[in-house]
Coordinates of C-alpha atoms in Angstrom, one line a residue:
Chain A
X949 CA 68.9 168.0 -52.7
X950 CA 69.4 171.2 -50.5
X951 CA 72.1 173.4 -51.1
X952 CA 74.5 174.9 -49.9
X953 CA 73.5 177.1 -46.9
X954 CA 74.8 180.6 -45.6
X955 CA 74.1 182.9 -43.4
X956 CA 73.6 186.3 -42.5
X957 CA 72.9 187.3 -46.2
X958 CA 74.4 190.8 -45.3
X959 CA 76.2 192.8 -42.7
X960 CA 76.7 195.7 -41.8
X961 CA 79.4 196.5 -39.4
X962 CA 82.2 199.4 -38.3
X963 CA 85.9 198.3 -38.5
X964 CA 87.8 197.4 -35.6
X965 CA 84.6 195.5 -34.8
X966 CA 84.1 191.2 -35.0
X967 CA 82.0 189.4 -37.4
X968 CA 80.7 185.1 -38.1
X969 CA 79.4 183.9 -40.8
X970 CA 78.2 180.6 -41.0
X971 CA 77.7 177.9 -43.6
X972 CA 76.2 174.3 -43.8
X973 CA 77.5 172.2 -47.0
X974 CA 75.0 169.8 -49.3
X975 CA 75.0 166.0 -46.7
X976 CA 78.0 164.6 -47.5
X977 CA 80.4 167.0 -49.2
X978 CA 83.4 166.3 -46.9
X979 CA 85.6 169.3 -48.6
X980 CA 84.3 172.9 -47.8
X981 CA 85.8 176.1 -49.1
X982 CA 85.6 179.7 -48.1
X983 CA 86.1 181.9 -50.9
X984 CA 86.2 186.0 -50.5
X985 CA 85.2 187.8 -53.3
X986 CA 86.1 191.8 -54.0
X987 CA 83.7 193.3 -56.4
X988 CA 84.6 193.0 -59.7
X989 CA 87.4 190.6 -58.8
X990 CA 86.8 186.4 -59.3
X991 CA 86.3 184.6 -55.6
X992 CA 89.8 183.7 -53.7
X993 CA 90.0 181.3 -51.6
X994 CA 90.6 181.6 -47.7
X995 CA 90.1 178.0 -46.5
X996 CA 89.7 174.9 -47.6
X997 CA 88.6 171.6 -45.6
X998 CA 88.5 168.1 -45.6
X999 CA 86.2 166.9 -43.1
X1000 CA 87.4 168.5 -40.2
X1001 CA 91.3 169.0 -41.0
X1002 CA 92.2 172.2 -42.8
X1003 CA 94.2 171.6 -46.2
X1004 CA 94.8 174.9 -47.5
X1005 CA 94.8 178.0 -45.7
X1006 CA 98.1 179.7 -47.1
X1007 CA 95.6 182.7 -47.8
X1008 CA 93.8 183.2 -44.6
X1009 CA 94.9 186.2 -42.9
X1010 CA 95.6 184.7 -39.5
X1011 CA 96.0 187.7 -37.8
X1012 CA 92.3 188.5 -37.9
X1013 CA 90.5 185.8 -39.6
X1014 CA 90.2 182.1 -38.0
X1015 CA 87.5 179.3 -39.6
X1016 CA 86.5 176.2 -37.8
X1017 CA 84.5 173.0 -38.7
X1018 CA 83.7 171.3 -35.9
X1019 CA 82.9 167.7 -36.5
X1020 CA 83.3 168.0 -40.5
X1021 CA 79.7 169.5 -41.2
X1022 CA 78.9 173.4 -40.2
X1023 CA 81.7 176.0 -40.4
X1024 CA 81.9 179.3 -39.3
X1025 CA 84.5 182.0 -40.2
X1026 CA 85.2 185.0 -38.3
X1027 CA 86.8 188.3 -38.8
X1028 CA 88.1 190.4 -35.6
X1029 CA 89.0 192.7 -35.7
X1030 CA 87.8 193.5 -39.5
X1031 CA 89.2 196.6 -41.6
X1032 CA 87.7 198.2 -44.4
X1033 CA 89.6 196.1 -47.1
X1034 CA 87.5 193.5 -46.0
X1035 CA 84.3 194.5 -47.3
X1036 CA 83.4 191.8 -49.8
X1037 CA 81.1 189.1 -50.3
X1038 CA 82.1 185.9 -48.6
X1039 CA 81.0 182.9 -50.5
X1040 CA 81.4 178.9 -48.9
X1041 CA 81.0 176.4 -51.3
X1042 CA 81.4 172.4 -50.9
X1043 CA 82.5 169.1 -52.7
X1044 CA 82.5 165.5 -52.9
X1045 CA 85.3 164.1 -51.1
X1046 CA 88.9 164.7 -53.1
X1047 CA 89.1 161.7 -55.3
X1048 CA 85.4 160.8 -55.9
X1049 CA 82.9 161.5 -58.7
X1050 CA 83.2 164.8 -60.5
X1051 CA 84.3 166.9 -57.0
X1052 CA 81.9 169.2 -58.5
X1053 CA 81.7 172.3 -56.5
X1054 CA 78.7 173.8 -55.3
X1055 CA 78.3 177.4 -54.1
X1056 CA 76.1 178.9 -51.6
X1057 CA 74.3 182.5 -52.0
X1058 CA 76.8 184.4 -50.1
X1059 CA 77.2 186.8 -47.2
X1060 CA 78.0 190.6 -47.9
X1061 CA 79.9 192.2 -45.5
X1062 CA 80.3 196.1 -45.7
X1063 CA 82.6 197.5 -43.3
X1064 CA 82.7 200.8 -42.7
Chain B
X753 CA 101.0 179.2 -59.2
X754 CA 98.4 179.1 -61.4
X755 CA 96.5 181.8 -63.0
X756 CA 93.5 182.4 -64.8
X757 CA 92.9 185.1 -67.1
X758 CA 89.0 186.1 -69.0
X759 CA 89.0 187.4 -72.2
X760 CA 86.6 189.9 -72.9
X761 CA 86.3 191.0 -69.5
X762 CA 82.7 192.7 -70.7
X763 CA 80.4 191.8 -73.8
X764 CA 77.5 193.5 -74.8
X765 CA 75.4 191.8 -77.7
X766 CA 72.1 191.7 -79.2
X767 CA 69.4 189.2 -78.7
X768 CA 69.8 186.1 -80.7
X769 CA 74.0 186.6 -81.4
X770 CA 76.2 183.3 -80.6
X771 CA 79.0 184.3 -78.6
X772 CA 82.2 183.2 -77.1
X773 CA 83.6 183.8 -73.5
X774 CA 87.6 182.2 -73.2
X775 CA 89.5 181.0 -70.2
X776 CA 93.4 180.5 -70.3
X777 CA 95.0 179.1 -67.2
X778 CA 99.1 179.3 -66.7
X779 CA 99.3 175.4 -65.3
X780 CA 97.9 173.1 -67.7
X781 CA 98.6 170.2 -64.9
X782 CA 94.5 170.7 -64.1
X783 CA 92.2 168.0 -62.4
X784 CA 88.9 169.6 -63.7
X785 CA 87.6 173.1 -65.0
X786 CA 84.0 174.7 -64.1
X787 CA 82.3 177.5 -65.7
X788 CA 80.2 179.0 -63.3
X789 CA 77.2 182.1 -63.8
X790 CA 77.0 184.7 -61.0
X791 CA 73.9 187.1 -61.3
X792 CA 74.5 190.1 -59.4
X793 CA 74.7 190.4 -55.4
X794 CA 74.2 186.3 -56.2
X795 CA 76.3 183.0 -55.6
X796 CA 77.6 181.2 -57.9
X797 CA 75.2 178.9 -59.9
X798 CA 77.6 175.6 -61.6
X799 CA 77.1 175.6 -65.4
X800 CA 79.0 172.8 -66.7
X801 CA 82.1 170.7 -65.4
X802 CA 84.9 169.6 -67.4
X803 CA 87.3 166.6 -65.9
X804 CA 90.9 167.1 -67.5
X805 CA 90.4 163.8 -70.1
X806 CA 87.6 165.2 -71.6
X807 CA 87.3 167.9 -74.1
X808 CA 84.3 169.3 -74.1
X809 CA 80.9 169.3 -72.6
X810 CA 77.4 170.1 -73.2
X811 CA 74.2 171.3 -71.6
X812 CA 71.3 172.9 -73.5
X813 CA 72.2 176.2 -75.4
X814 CA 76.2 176.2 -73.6
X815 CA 79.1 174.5 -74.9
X816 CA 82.3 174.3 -72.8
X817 CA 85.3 172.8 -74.4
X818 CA 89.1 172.6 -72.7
X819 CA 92.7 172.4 -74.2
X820 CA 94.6 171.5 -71.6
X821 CA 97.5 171.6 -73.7
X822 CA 97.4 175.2 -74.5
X823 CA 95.7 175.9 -71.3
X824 CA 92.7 177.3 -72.5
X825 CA 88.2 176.9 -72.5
X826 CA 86.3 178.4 -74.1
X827 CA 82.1 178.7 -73.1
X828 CA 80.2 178.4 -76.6
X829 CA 76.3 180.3 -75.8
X830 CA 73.8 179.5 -78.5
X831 CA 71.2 182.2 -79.4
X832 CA 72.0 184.0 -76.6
X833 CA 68.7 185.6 -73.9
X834 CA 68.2 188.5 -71.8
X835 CA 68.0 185.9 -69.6
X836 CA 72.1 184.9 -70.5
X837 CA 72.6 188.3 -68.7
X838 CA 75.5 187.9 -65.9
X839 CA 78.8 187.5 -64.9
X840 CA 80.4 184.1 -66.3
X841 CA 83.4 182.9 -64.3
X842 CA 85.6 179.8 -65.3
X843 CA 87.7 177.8 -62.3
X844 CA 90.9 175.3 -62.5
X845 CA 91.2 172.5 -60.0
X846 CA 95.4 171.5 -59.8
X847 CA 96.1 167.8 -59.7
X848 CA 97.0 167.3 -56.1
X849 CA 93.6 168.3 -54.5
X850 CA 93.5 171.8 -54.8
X851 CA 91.4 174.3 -54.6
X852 CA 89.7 176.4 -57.3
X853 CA 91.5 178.9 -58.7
X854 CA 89.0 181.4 -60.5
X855 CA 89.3 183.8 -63.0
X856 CA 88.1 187.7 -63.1
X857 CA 85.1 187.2 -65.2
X858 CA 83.4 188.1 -68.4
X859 CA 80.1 190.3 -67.5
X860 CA 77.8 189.5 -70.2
X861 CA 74.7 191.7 -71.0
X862 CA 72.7 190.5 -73.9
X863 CA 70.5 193.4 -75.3
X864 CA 66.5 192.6 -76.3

């Protein structure tokens, strides 16, 4: 089966500037996460969905990130305007529905984002 | 809130050497636990899953085993590779549909 799909793989930007990432989960994964990871530091999470709702997002910083996911499938996240302290790599991942199988979850390659 | 703490946070060993990576997690109320590999500027690649009945489980050279009790895993690696090279990261998943909660990591480098 086809994994989990990200893109850009990297990005280069200036601060005070905007920035998307998108991701497509593995068909059928209803729960999607977005996960930053600073180097040297273990992913934290940002967002995560079910289907279309949003069921955690106590970590997000509103005030300049948002993430949508329109119909339950693609999402995109977006940083405006993005600071330094946002350089990382930005990792979505995806899962079985909560409450079926294993909820095994599966990680895509990444996108780095250096801000500078 | 739970937290997840690696210990060693790096290992270097020789080629051939079994070796230990440990997870300890503050909230042993846990739905599942993953060990996952990250080679650098890489995602994360899923080793082996661990639901919270089980206690251990097994996939070619790697042996993951929980105590949810003591809220800990440890990551057994047989006759470890070059190849075993990377950045081993374990993840807890609460009761109530959480997310993951990850640890810091234990960057492995095994020497030829």
């Amino acid at each position: 089966e086809a994994g989990v799909a990200q893109s850009p793989r990297y990005k280069i930007i200036e601060k005070r500037q905007s920035v998307a990432f998108w991701c497509n989960p593995i068909s059928g994964h209803a729960t999607l996460y977005w996960y930053q990871q600073i180097l040297g530091q273990g992913p934290k999470l940002l967002i995560q969905f079910q289907n279309n709702g949003v069921v955690d997002d106590s970590q997000l910083p509103k005030d300049r990130f948002s993430a949508e996911r329109l119909k339950g499938v693609d999402s995109t996240l977006k940083i405006q305007p993005a600071k330094l302290e946002d350089s990382a790599v930005y990792l979505c991942a995806s899962s079985l529905r909560w409450g079926e199988a294993s909820t095994e979850a599966f990680f895509g390659q990444g996108t780095r984002l250096t801000v500078v | 809130k739970q937290e997840v703490t690696q210990i060693p946070a790096a290992l270097s060993v020789p080629e051939g050497e079994n070796l230990v990576l440990n997870c300890s997690f503050t909230d042993s109320a846990i739905y599942n636990l993953q060990w996952f590999r990250q080679d650098p500027g890489k995602g994360l690649t899923s080793l082996l899953l661990i639901q919270s009945s089980q206690r251990e489980q097994t996939s070619g050279r790697l042996n993951a085993s929980l105590d949810k009790s003591s809220g800990r895993s440890t990551l057994y690696i047989a006759a470890s590779q070059p190849g075993d090279s990377a950045t081993y990261l374990c993840a807890v998943r609460g009761n109530y549909g959480q997310n993951f909660v990850f640890g810091p990591g234990t960057r492995l480098s095994v020497l030829p």
